[in-house]
Amino acid sequence: MKAVATVARPITAYQALTPEELFARIEAAKRALGDQVMILGHNYQRDEVIEHADFRGDSLLLAKLASERSERPHIVFCGVHFMAETADILSRSKQTVILPDLAAGCSMADMAAIEQVDQCWESLGRVLSVEESVTPVVYVNSAAVLKAFCGEHGGSTCTSSNAWAVMQWAWARREKILFFPDEHLGRNTANKMGMPREEMIVWDPFQPRGGNSVEAIHKAKLILWKGHCSVHQMFQPAHVDHFRKQYPGIKVIVHPECHETVVDKADLVGSTEFIIKTVSAAPAGTAWAVGTELNLVNRLKREQQDKRVFFLSSTVCQCATMFRIDAPHLCWAMENLADGHVVNQIVVPEDDKAWAKIALDRMMAVS
Ligand code: 13P
Ligand code: SF4
């Protein structure tokens, strides 16, 4: 690393650079930093960003890499805020985690605030002996404080690739699961396990008692938080019908954040990594309609030219927050780091970190 420059470079200096200049400067900063830095890229990132990543993957894979690659002092996380927080929780205390644009959040994660979850827990506690009968399970697409809540109350985190295993673990411990913030991942996973519909209820944080009767709460085995992904809710069952009619024999593969009416009509369902691996390993000449974020699908189309890959929706479904991470922000973060300035560091408060790590460790143990 060079001698520390006195002032961090401003982001405004990067916005007028050409794609070629940005590419060359990011690579130069990467070379200068050598094994001081690891760039992690989520599968939804733009090409101009993902092409610089040392590793790319889904939430689970990136979380594992953050915890395993402790020799790199800096992690530049090209993804969204909750993923960078997870990396900070799982990485060693001396490692820094950088999110190139702090505005890269997740609208689903924002659908459950700790005050609402506390209120829900209290409300359930008026009906049940909650600590003995309910295991809280939080999708990693959530703030660190919610992961800490789960750690403290005997629960776990889960990702789209291990929700099944985590839910089985949770039901083996206590009779009920409170699953948040994505109702669809929870419901789709329970459907696959054969859980009857009457044993699932939806918890609306804006309604007294979540909008449920005392009797329904007693009967429920799965309490699903009313939350969703604004990108995946765009896929409709009619899209699946359209592709099946237009391309007989086509395979439909979707992310489990899609509505159950879409998942039920699909051939395969799984995480972003599962989708990429499945389509990549498929025989040449096969056709695929893919229900997940647009950047991933467009890349699959380009990389799998011996197959026909289609985006499952007729409208553009892009994750606007993932899209915030662009080459100018990556270049800005990398060059500042090479100058000795850590910009946009993600730091989870120590109290939350300890409990959140317990919830993440429980998940890793069953993954
Ligand atoms: P994956 O864990 O499948 O990568 O999904 C993350 C995500 O945010 C999907 O919307
Ligand atoms: Fe969040 Fe949906 Fe974007 Fe995934 S695709 S990061 S769940 S808003």
CSV table of C-alpha atoms and ligand atoms in Angstrom, one decimal:
chain,number,residue,atom,x,y,z
A,1,MET,CA,0.0,0.0,0.0
A,2,LYS,CA,1.2,3.5,-0.8
A,3,ALA,CA,1.8,6.2,1.8
A,4,VAL,CA,-1.5,7.5,3.1
A,5,ALA,CA,-2.9,10.5,1.1
A,6,THR,CA,-4.2,13.1,3.4
A,7,VAL,CA,-7.7,13.4,1.9
A,8,ALA,CA,-9.9,10.6,0.4
A,9,ARG,CA,-10.6,11.1,-3.3
A,10,PRO,CA,-14.2,12.3,-4.0
A,11,ILE,CA,-16.6,10.0,-6.0
A,12,THR,CA,-17.4,12.9,-8.3
A,13,ALA,CA,-14.0,12.6,-9.9
A,14,TYR,CA,-15.0,9.1,-11.2
A,15,GLN,CA,-18.3,9.8,-12.9
A,16,ALA,CA,-16.9,11.2,-16.1
A,17,LEU,CA,-14.3,8.4,-16.7
A,18,THR,CA,-14.8,6.1,-19.7
A,19,PRO,CA,-15.5,2.4,-19.2
A,20,GLU,CA,-12.0,1.6,-20.5
A,21,GLU,CA,-10.4,4.1,-18.1
A,22,LEU,CA,-12.4,2.6,-15.2
A,23,PHE,CA,-11.5,-0.9,-16.2
A,24,ALA,CA,-7.8,-0.1,-16.3
A,25,ARG,CA,-7.8,1.8,-13.1
A,26,ILE,CA,-9.7,-0.8,-11.1
A,27,GLU,CA,-7.3,-3.5,-12.3
A,28,ALA,CA,-4.3,-1.2,-11.5
A,29,ALA,CA,-5.6,-0.6,-8.0
A,30,LYS,CA,-6.2,-4.4,-7.6
A,31,ARG,CA,-2.6,-5.1,-8.7
A,32,ALA,CA,-1.2,-2.5,-6.3
A,33,LEU,CA,-3.2,-3.9,-3.4
A,34,GLY,CA,-2.3,-7.6,-4.2
A,35,ASP,CA,-3.4,-9.9,-1.5
A,36,GLN,CA,-4.4,-7.1,0.7
A,37,VAL,CA,-7.9,-7.1,-0.8
A,38,MET,CA,-10.5,-9.6,-1.9
A,39,ILE,CA,-13.4,-8.5,-4.2
A,40,LEU,CA,-16.6,-10.5,-3.7
A,41,GLY,CA,-19.4,-10.1,-6.2
A,42,HIS,CA,-22.9,-11.3,-6.0
A,43,ASN,CA,-24.4,-13.0,-9.0
A,44,TYR,CA,-26.8,-10.0,-9.6
A,45,GLN,CA,-24.0,-7.5,-10.1
A,46,ARG,CA,-23.4,-5.7,-13.4
A,47,ASP,CA,-20.8,-7.1,-15.8
A,48,GLU,CA,-18.6,-4.0,-15.4
A,49,VAL,CA,-18.3,-4.9,-11.7
A,50,ILE,CA,-18.4,-8.7,-11.6
A,51,GLU,CA,-15.6,-8.9,-14.1
A,52,HIS,CA,-13.2,-7.6,-11.4
A,53,ALA,CA,-14.5,-10.0,-8.6
A,54,ASP,CA,-12.0,-12.6,-7.2
A,55,PHE,CA,-15.1,-14.7,-6.3
A,56,ARG,CA,-18.7,-14.5,-7.4
A,57,GLY,CA,-21.6,-16.4,-5.9
A,58,ASP,CA,-24.9,-16.5,-4.0
A,59,SER,CA,-25.4,-15.2,-0.5
A,60,LEU,CA,-24.3,-18.4,1.1
A,61,LEU,CA,-21.2,-18.9,-0.9
A,62,LEU,CA,-20.1,-15.3,-0.3
A,63,ALA,CA,-20.8,-15.5,3.4
A,64,LYS,CA,-18.6,-18.7,3.5
A,65,LEU,CA,-15.8,-17.0,1.6
A,66,ALA,CA,-15.9,-14.0,4.0
A,67,SER,CA,-15.4,-16.3,6.9
A,68,GLU,CA,-12.8,-18.6,5.3
A,69,ARG,CA,-10.5,-16.1,3.6
A,70,SER,CA,-9.2,-14.4,6.7
A,71,GLU,CA,-5.8,-13.7,5.3
A,72,ARG,CA,-7.0,-10.8,3.2
A,73,PRO,CA,-7.3,-7.6,5.4
A,74,HIS,CA,-9.8,-5.9,3.2
A,75,ILE,CA,-13.0,-7.2,1.6
A,76,VAL,CA,-14.6,-5.0,-1.1
A,77,PHE,CA,-18.2,-6.3,-1.2
A,78,CYS,CA,-20.0,-5.9,-4.5
A,79,GLY,CA,-23.5,-6.7,-3.4
A,80,VAL,CA,-26.0,-5.1,-1.1
A,81,HIS,CA,-25.8,-3.8,2.5
A,82,PHE,CA,-27.0,-6.9,4.3
A,83,MET,CA,-24.4,-9.1,2.5
A,84,ALA,CA,-21.6,-6.7,3.5
A,85,GLU,CA,-22.9,-6.8,7.1
A,86,THR,CA,-22.8,-10.6,7.0
A,87,ALA,CA,-19.3,-10.5,5.8
A,88,ASP,CA,-18.3,-8.1,8.6
A,89,ILE,CA,-19.9,-10.4,11.2
A,90,LEU,CA,-18.2,-13.5,9.8
A,91,SER,CA,-14.8,-12.0,9.0
A,92,ARG,CA,-11.9,-11.6,11.5
A,93,SER,CA,-12.0,-8.5,13.7
A,94,LYS,CA,-9.1,-6.9,11.9
A,95,GLN,CA,-10.6,-7.3,8.4
A,96,THR,CA,-12.5,-4.3,7.0
A,97,VAL,CA,-15.5,-4.7,4.8
A,98,ILE,CA,-16.2,-2.0,2.2
A,99,LEU,CA,-19.5,-1.5,0.3
A,100,PRO,CA,-18.7,0.7,-2.7
A,101,ASP,CA,-22.1,2.5,-2.5
A,102,LEU,CA,-23.9,2.8,0.8
A,103,ALA,CA,-27.2,3.2,-1.0
A,104,ALA,CA,-27.1,-0.4,-2.1
A,105,GLY,CA,-29.8,-1.7,0.3
A,106,CYS,CA,-32.5,-4.3,-0.2
A,107,SER,CA,-36.2,-3.4,-0.2
A,108,MET,CA,-37.2,-6.8,1.3
A,109,ALA,CA,-34.7,-6.3,4.2
A,110,ASP,CA,-36.4,-3.0,4.9
A,111,MET,CA,-39.8,-4.7,5.3
A,112,ALA,CA,-38.9,-5.9,8.8
A,113,ALA,CA,-37.7,-3.4,11.4
A,114,ILE,CA,-36.4,-4.6,14.8
A,115,GLU,CA,-39.2,-2.7,16.6
A,116,GLN,CA,-41.8,-4.6,14.6
A,117,VAL,CA,-40.2,-7.9,15.2
A,118,ASP,CA,-39.9,-7.1,19.0
A,119,GLN,CA,-43.6,-6.2,18.9
A,120,CYS,CA,-44.5,-9.4,17.1
A,121,TRP,CA,-42.5,-11.5,19.7
A,122,GLU,CA,-44.3,-9.7,22.5
A,123,SER,CA,-47.6,-10.2,20.9
A,124,LEU,CA,-47.0,-13.9,20.4
A,125,GLY,CA,-45.8,-14.0,24.0
A,126,ARG,CA,-49.3,-12.9,25.1
A,127,VAL,CA,-50.8,-16.0,23.4
A,128,LEU,CA,-48.0,-18.6,23.8
A,129,SER,CA,-45.0,-19.4,25.9
A,130,VAL,CA,-43.0,-18.0,23.0
A,131,GLU,CA,-39.5,-18.9,24.0
A,132,GLU,CA,-40.4,-22.5,24.4
A,133,SER,CA,-42.6,-22.9,21.3
A,134,VAL,CA,-41.3,-20.6,18.6
A,135,THR,CA,-37.9,-20.6,16.8
A,136,PRO,CA,-37.2,-17.4,14.9
A,137,VAL,CA,-35.7,-17.9,11.5
A,138,VAL,CA,-34.5,-14.9,9.5
A,139,TYR,CA,-33.6,-14.9,5.9
A,140,VAL,CA,-30.1,-13.4,5.5
A,141,ASN,CA,-31.8,-10.6,3.5
A,142,SER,CA,-32.2,-8.6,6.7
A,143,ALA,CA,-30.4,-6.1,8.9
A,144,ALA,CA,-27.8,-7.5,11.3
A,145,VAL,CA,-29.9,-6.5,14.3
A,146,LEU,CA,-32.5,-9.0,13.2
A,147,LYS,CA,-29.9,-11.8,12.9
A,148,ALA,CA,-28.9,-10.8,16.4
A,149,PHE,CA,-32.5,-11.1,17.5
A,150,CYS,CA,-32.5,-14.7,16.2
A,151,GLY,CA,-29.2,-15.5,17.8
A,152,GLU,CA,-30.5,-14.3,21.2
A,153,HIS,CA,-33.8,-16.1,21.0
A,154,GLY,CA,-32.5,-19.6,20.0
A,155,GLY,CA,-33.0,-19.1,16.3
A,156,SER,CA,-31.0,-19.1,13.1
A,157,THR,CA,-30.5,-17.3,9.8
A,158,CYS,CA,-31.1,-19.0,6.5
A,159,THR,CA,-30.3,-18.4,2.8
A,160,SER,CA,-32.2,-19.4,-0.3
A,161,SER,CA,-29.9,-22.5,-0.6
A,162,ASN,CA,-30.4,-23.8,3.0
A,163,ALA,CA,-33.9,-22.7,4.0
A,164,TRP,CA,-35.0,-26.4,4.0
A,165,ALA,CA,-32.3,-27.6,6.3
A,166,VAL,CA,-32.6,-24.7,8.6
A,167,MET,CA,-36.4,-25.1,8.9
A,168,GLN,CA,-36.0,-28.8,9.6
A,169,TRP,CA,-33.5,-27.9,12.3
A,170,ALA,CA,-35.9,-25.3,13.8
A,171,TRP,CA,-38.9,-27.6,13.9
A,172,ALA,CA,-36.8,-30.3,15.6
A,173,ARG,CA,-36.3,-27.8,18.4
A,174,ARG,CA,-39.6,-26.1,18.8
A,175,GLU,CA,-43.1,-26.6,17.5
A,176,LYS,CA,-43.4,-23.3,15.5
A,177,ILE,CA,-41.2,-21.1,13.3
A,178,LEU,CA,-41.5,-17.4,12.9
A,179,PHE,CA,-40.0,-16.8,9.5
A,180,PHE,CA,-39.1,-13.3,8.3
A,181,PRO,CA,-38.9,-11.1,6.3
A,182,ASP,CA,-39.7,-13.0,3.0
A,183,GLU,CA,-43.1,-14.8,3.2
A,184,HIS,CA,-42.5,-16.5,-0.2
A,185,LEU,CA,-39.2,-18.3,0.6
A,186,GLY,CA,-40.8,-19.6,3.8
A,187,ARG,CA,-44.0,-20.7,2.2
A,188,ASN,CA,-42.3,-22.3,-0.9
A,189,THR,CA,-39.9,-24.2,1.4
A,190,ALA,CA,-42.8,-25.4,3.6
A,191,ASN,CA,-44.8,-26.4,0.5
A,192,LYS,CA,-42.0,-28.6,-0.7
A,193,MET,CA,-41.9,-30.2,2.7
A,194,GLY,CA,-45.6,-31.0,2.4
A,195,MET,CA,-46.8,-28.7,5.1
A,196,PRO,CA,-50.6,-28.3,5.1
A,197,ARG,CA,-51.9,-24.8,4.3
A,198,GLU,CA,-53.9,-24.6,7.5
A,199,GLU,CA,-50.7,-24.7,9.5
A,200,MET,CA,-49.3,-21.6,7.9
A,201,ILE,CA,-50.4,-18.0,8.8
A,202,VAL,CA,-49.2,-14.6,7.6
A,203,TRP,CA,-48.1,-12.0,10.1
A,204,ASP,CA,-48.9,-8.5,9.0
A,205,PRO,CA,-46.8,-6.2,11.2
A,206,PHE,CA,-49.3,-3.3,10.7
A,207,GLN,CA,-52.2,-5.3,12.2
A,208,PRO,CA,-53.0,-6.1,15.8
A,209,ARG,CA,-51.8,-9.6,16.5
A,210,GLY,CA,-50.4,-9.7,13.0
A,211,GLY,CA,-54.0,-9.9,11.7
A,212,ASN,CA,-54.6,-13.4,13.3
A,213,SER,CA,-57.0,-14.9,15.8
A,214,VAL,CA,-55.6,-16.5,19.0
A,215,GLU,CA,-56.9,-19.8,17.7
A,216,ALA,CA,-55.0,-19.4,14.3
A,217,ILE,CA,-51.8,-18.7,16.2
A,218,HIS,CA,-52.2,-21.8,18.4
A,219,LYS,CA,-52.8,-23.9,15.3
A,220,ALA,CA,-50.0,-22.5,13.2
A,221,LYS,CA,-46.7,-24.3,12.7
A,222,LEU,CA,-45.3,-21.6,10.5
A,223,ILE,CA,-45.8,-17.9,11.0
A,224,LEU,CA,-44.8,-16.0,7.8
A,225,TRP,CA,-43.9,-12.4,7.9
A,226,LYS,CA,-45.7,-10.3,5.3
A,227,GLY,CA,-42.7,-9.3,3.2
A,228,HIS,CA,-41.5,-9.9,-0.3
A,229,CYS,CA,-38.9,-9.0,-3.0
A,230,SER,CA,-40.1,-6.3,-5.3
A,231,VAL,CA,-38.1,-7.8,-8.1
A,232,HIS,CA,-39.3,-11.5,-7.9
A,233,GLN,CA,-42.9,-10.5,-7.3
A,234,MET,CA,-43.0,-9.3,-10.9
A,235,PHE,CA,-42.9,-12.9,-12.2
A,236,GLN,CA,-46.4,-14.3,-12.9
A,237,PRO,CA,-47.9,-17.8,-13.6
A,238,ALA,CA,-49.0,-16.5,-17.0
A,239,HIS,CA,-45.3,-15.9,-17.9
A,240,VAL,CA,-44.7,-19.6,-17.4
A,241,ASP,CA,-47.7,-20.6,-19.5
A,242,HIS,CA,-46.5,-18.3,-22.3
A,243,PHE,CA,-43.1,-19.9,-22.5
A,244,ARG,CA,-44.5,-23.5,-22.3
A,245,LYS,CA,-46.9,-22.7,-25.1
A,246,GLN,CA,-44.3,-20.9,-27.3
A,247,TYR,CA,-41.4,-23.3,-26.7
A,248,PRO,CA,-42.7,-26.9,-26.0
A,249,GLY,CA,-40.1,-28.8,-23.9
A,250,ILE,CA,-38.7,-25.6,-22.3
A,251,LYS,CA,-37.5,-25.9,-18.7
A,252,VAL,CA,-38.6,-23.2,-16.3
A,253,ILE,CA,-36.2,-22.4,-13.4
A,254,VAL,CA,-37.0,-19.8,-10.7
A,255,HIS,CA,-35.7,-18.3,-7.5
A,256,PRO,CA,-37.7,-19.2,-4.3
A,257,GLU,CA,-38.5,-15.6,-3.6
A,258,CYS,CA,-41.1,-15.9,-6.4
A,259,HIS,CA,-44.8,-16.3,-5.5
A,260,GLU,CA,-45.8,-19.9,-4.9
A,261,THR,CA,-48.1,-19.8,-8.0
A,262,VAL,CA,-45.0,-19.3,-10.1
A,263,VAL,CA,-42.9,-21.8,-8.2
A,264,ASP,CA,-45.6,-24.4,-8.4
A,265,LYS,CA,-45.5,-24.2,-12.2
A,266,ALA,CA,-41.7,-24.2,-12.5
A,267,ASP,CA,-39.6,-27.3,-13.2
A,268,LEU,CA,-36.8,-26.2,-10.8
A,269,VAL,CA,-36.4,-23.8,-8.0
A,270,GLY,CA,-33.2,-22.6,-6.2
A,271,SER,CA,-30.7,-20.0,-5.3
A,272,THR,CA,-28.9,-17.9,-7.9
A,273,GLU,CA,-25.9,-20.2,-7.7
A,274,PHE,CA,-28.2,-23.2,-8.3
A,275,ILE,CA,-29.8,-21.5,-11.3
A,276,ILE,CA,-26.4,-20.7,-12.9
A,277,LYS,CA,-25.0,-24.2,-12.2
A,278,THR,CA,-28.1,-26.0,-13.5
A,279,VAL,CA,-28.4,-24.0,-16.7
A,280,SER,CA,-24.6,-24.2,-17.3
A,281,ALA,CA,-24.6,-28.0,-16.9
A,282,ALA,CA,-27.6,-28.6,-19.1
A,283,PRO,CA,-27.2,-30.3,-22.6
A,284,ALA,CA,-26.6,-28.1,-25.6
A,285,GLY,CA,-29.8,-27.2,-27.5
A,286,THR,CA,-32.0,-27.1,-24.4
A,287,ALA,CA,-34.2,-24.1,-23.7
A,288,TRP,CA,-34.6,-22.3,-20.3
A,289,ALA,CA,-36.9,-19.6,-19.0
A,290,VAL,CA,-35.3,-18.1,-16.0
A,291,GLY,CA,-37.2,-16.3,-13.2
A,292,THR,CA,-34.6,-14.2,-11.4
A,293,GLU,CA,-32.8,-10.8,-11.7
A,294,LEU,CA,-32.1,-9.5,-15.2
A,295,ASN,CA,-28.3,-9.0,-15.0
A,296,LEU,CA,-27.8,-12.7,-14.0
A,297,VAL,CA,-30.1,-13.9,-16.9
A,298,ASN,CA,-28.5,-11.7,-19.5
A,299,ARG,CA,-25.1,-13.0,-18.5
A,300,LEU,CA,-26.3,-16.6,-18.7
A,301,LYS,CA,-27.6,-15.8,-22.2
A,302,ARG,CA,-24.2,-14.6,-23.3
A,303,GLU,CA,-22.2,-17.3,-21.6
A,304,GLN,CA,-24.4,-20.2,-22.6
A,305,GLN,CA,-24.8,-19.7,-26.3
A,306,ASP,CA,-25.3,-23.4,-27.0
A,307,LYS,CA,-28.6,-23.1,-25.1
A,308,ARG,CA,-31.6,-20.9,-25.5
A,309,VAL,CA,-32.0,-18.8,-22.4
A,310,PHE,CA,-35.0,-16.5,-21.9
A,311,PHE,CA,-35.9,-14.0,-19.2
A,312,LEU,CA,-39.2,-15.2,-17.7
A,313,SER,CA,-40.9,-11.8,-17.6
A,314,SER,CA,-41.9,-9.5,-20.4
A,315,THR,CA,-41.1,-6.5,-18.2
A,316,VAL,CA,-37.6,-5.5,-16.9
A,317,CYS,CA,-37.0,-6.9,-13.4
A,318,GLN,CA,-33.8,-5.5,-12.2
A,319,CYS,CA,-32.7,-5.1,-8.7
A,320,ALA,CA,-32.3,-1.3,-8.5
A,321,THR,CA,-30.2,-1.4,-5.3
A,322,MET,CA,-27.7,-4.1,-6.6
A,323,PHE,CA,-27.4,-1.8,-9.6
A,324,ARG,CA,-26.1,1.0,-7.4
A,325,ILE,CA,-22.7,-0.7,-7.4
A,326,ASP,CA,-21.1,0.4,-10.7
A,327,ALA,CA,-17.6,0.7,-12.0
A,328,PRO,CA,-17.1,4.4,-10.8
A,329,HIS,CA,-18.0,3.4,-7.2
A,330,LEU,CA,-15.8,0.3,-7.4
A,331,CYS,CA,-12.9,2.3,-8.8
A,332,TRP,CA,-13.4,5.0,-6.2
A,333,ALA,CA,-13.4,2.5,-3.3
A,334,MET,CA,-10.3,0.6,-4.7
A,335,GLU,CA,-8.2,3.6,-5.4
A,336,ASN,CA,-8.9,5.1,-2.0
A,337,LEU,CA,-7.9,1.8,-0.5
A,338,ALA,CA,-4.7,1.7,-2.5
A,339,ASP,CA,-4.1,5.3,-1.1
A,340,GLY,CA,-4.6,4.1,2.4
A,341,HIS,CA,-8.2,5.3,2.9
A,342,VAL,CA,-11.0,2.9,3.8
A,343,VAL,CA,-14.2,4.4,2.5
A,344,ASN,CA,-17.7,3.2,3.1
A,345,GLN,CA,-16.7,0.7,5.7
A,346,ILE,CA,-19.5,-1.5,7.1
A,347,VAL,CA,-19.2,-2.0,10.8
A,348,VAL,CA,-21.8,-4.0,12.7
A,349,PRO,CA,-22.0,-2.9,16.4
A,350,GLU,CA,-20.2,-5.4,18.7
A,351,ASP,CA,-23.4,-6.4,20.6
A,352,ASP,CA,-25.3,-7.2,17.5
A,353,LYS,CA,-22.3,-8.9,16.0
A,354,ALA,CA,-21.9,-11.4,18.8
A,355,TRP,CA,-25.6,-12.6,18.7
A,356,ALA,CA,-25.8,-12.4,14.9
A,357,LYS,CA,-22.7,-14.6,14.6
A,358,ILE,CA,-24.4,-17.2,16.8
A,359,ALA,CA,-27.4,-17.2,14.4
A,360,LEU,CA,-25.1,-17.4,11.3
A,361,ASP,CA,-23.0,-20.2,12.9
A,362,ARG,CA,-26.2,-22.2,13.6
A,363,MET,CA,-27.0,-21.9,9.9
A,364,MET,CA,-23.5,-22.8,8.8
A,365,ALA,CA,-23.6,-25.9,11.0
A,366,VAL,CA,-26.7,-27.3,9.2
A,367,SER,CA,-25.7,-26.1,5.7
B,1,13P,P1,-29.2,-15.8,-3.5
B,1,13P,O1,-28.8,-16.2,-2.1
B,1,13P,O2,-29.9,-16.9,-4.1
B,1,13P,O3,-28.0,-15.3,-4.2
B,1,13P,O4,-30.3,-14.7,-3.4
B,1,13P,C1,-30.0,-13.4,-2.9
B,1,13P,C2,-31.0,-12.4,-3.2
B,1,13P,O5,-31.0,-11.3,-2.8
B,1,13P,C3,-32.1,-12.9,-4.1
B,1,13P,O6,-32.9,-11.8,-4.4
B,2,SF4,FE1,-33.3,-7.6,-2.1
B,2,SF4,FE2,-34.9,-8.5,-4.1
B,2,SF4,FE3,-32.7,-7.1,-4.7
B,2,SF4,FE4,-32.5,-9.6,-3.7
B,2,SF4,S1,-33.4,-9.0,-5.7
B,2,SF4,S2,-31.3,-7.9,-3.0
B,2,SF4,S3,-34.3,-9.6,-2.3
B,2,SF4,S4,-34.5,-6.4,-3.5
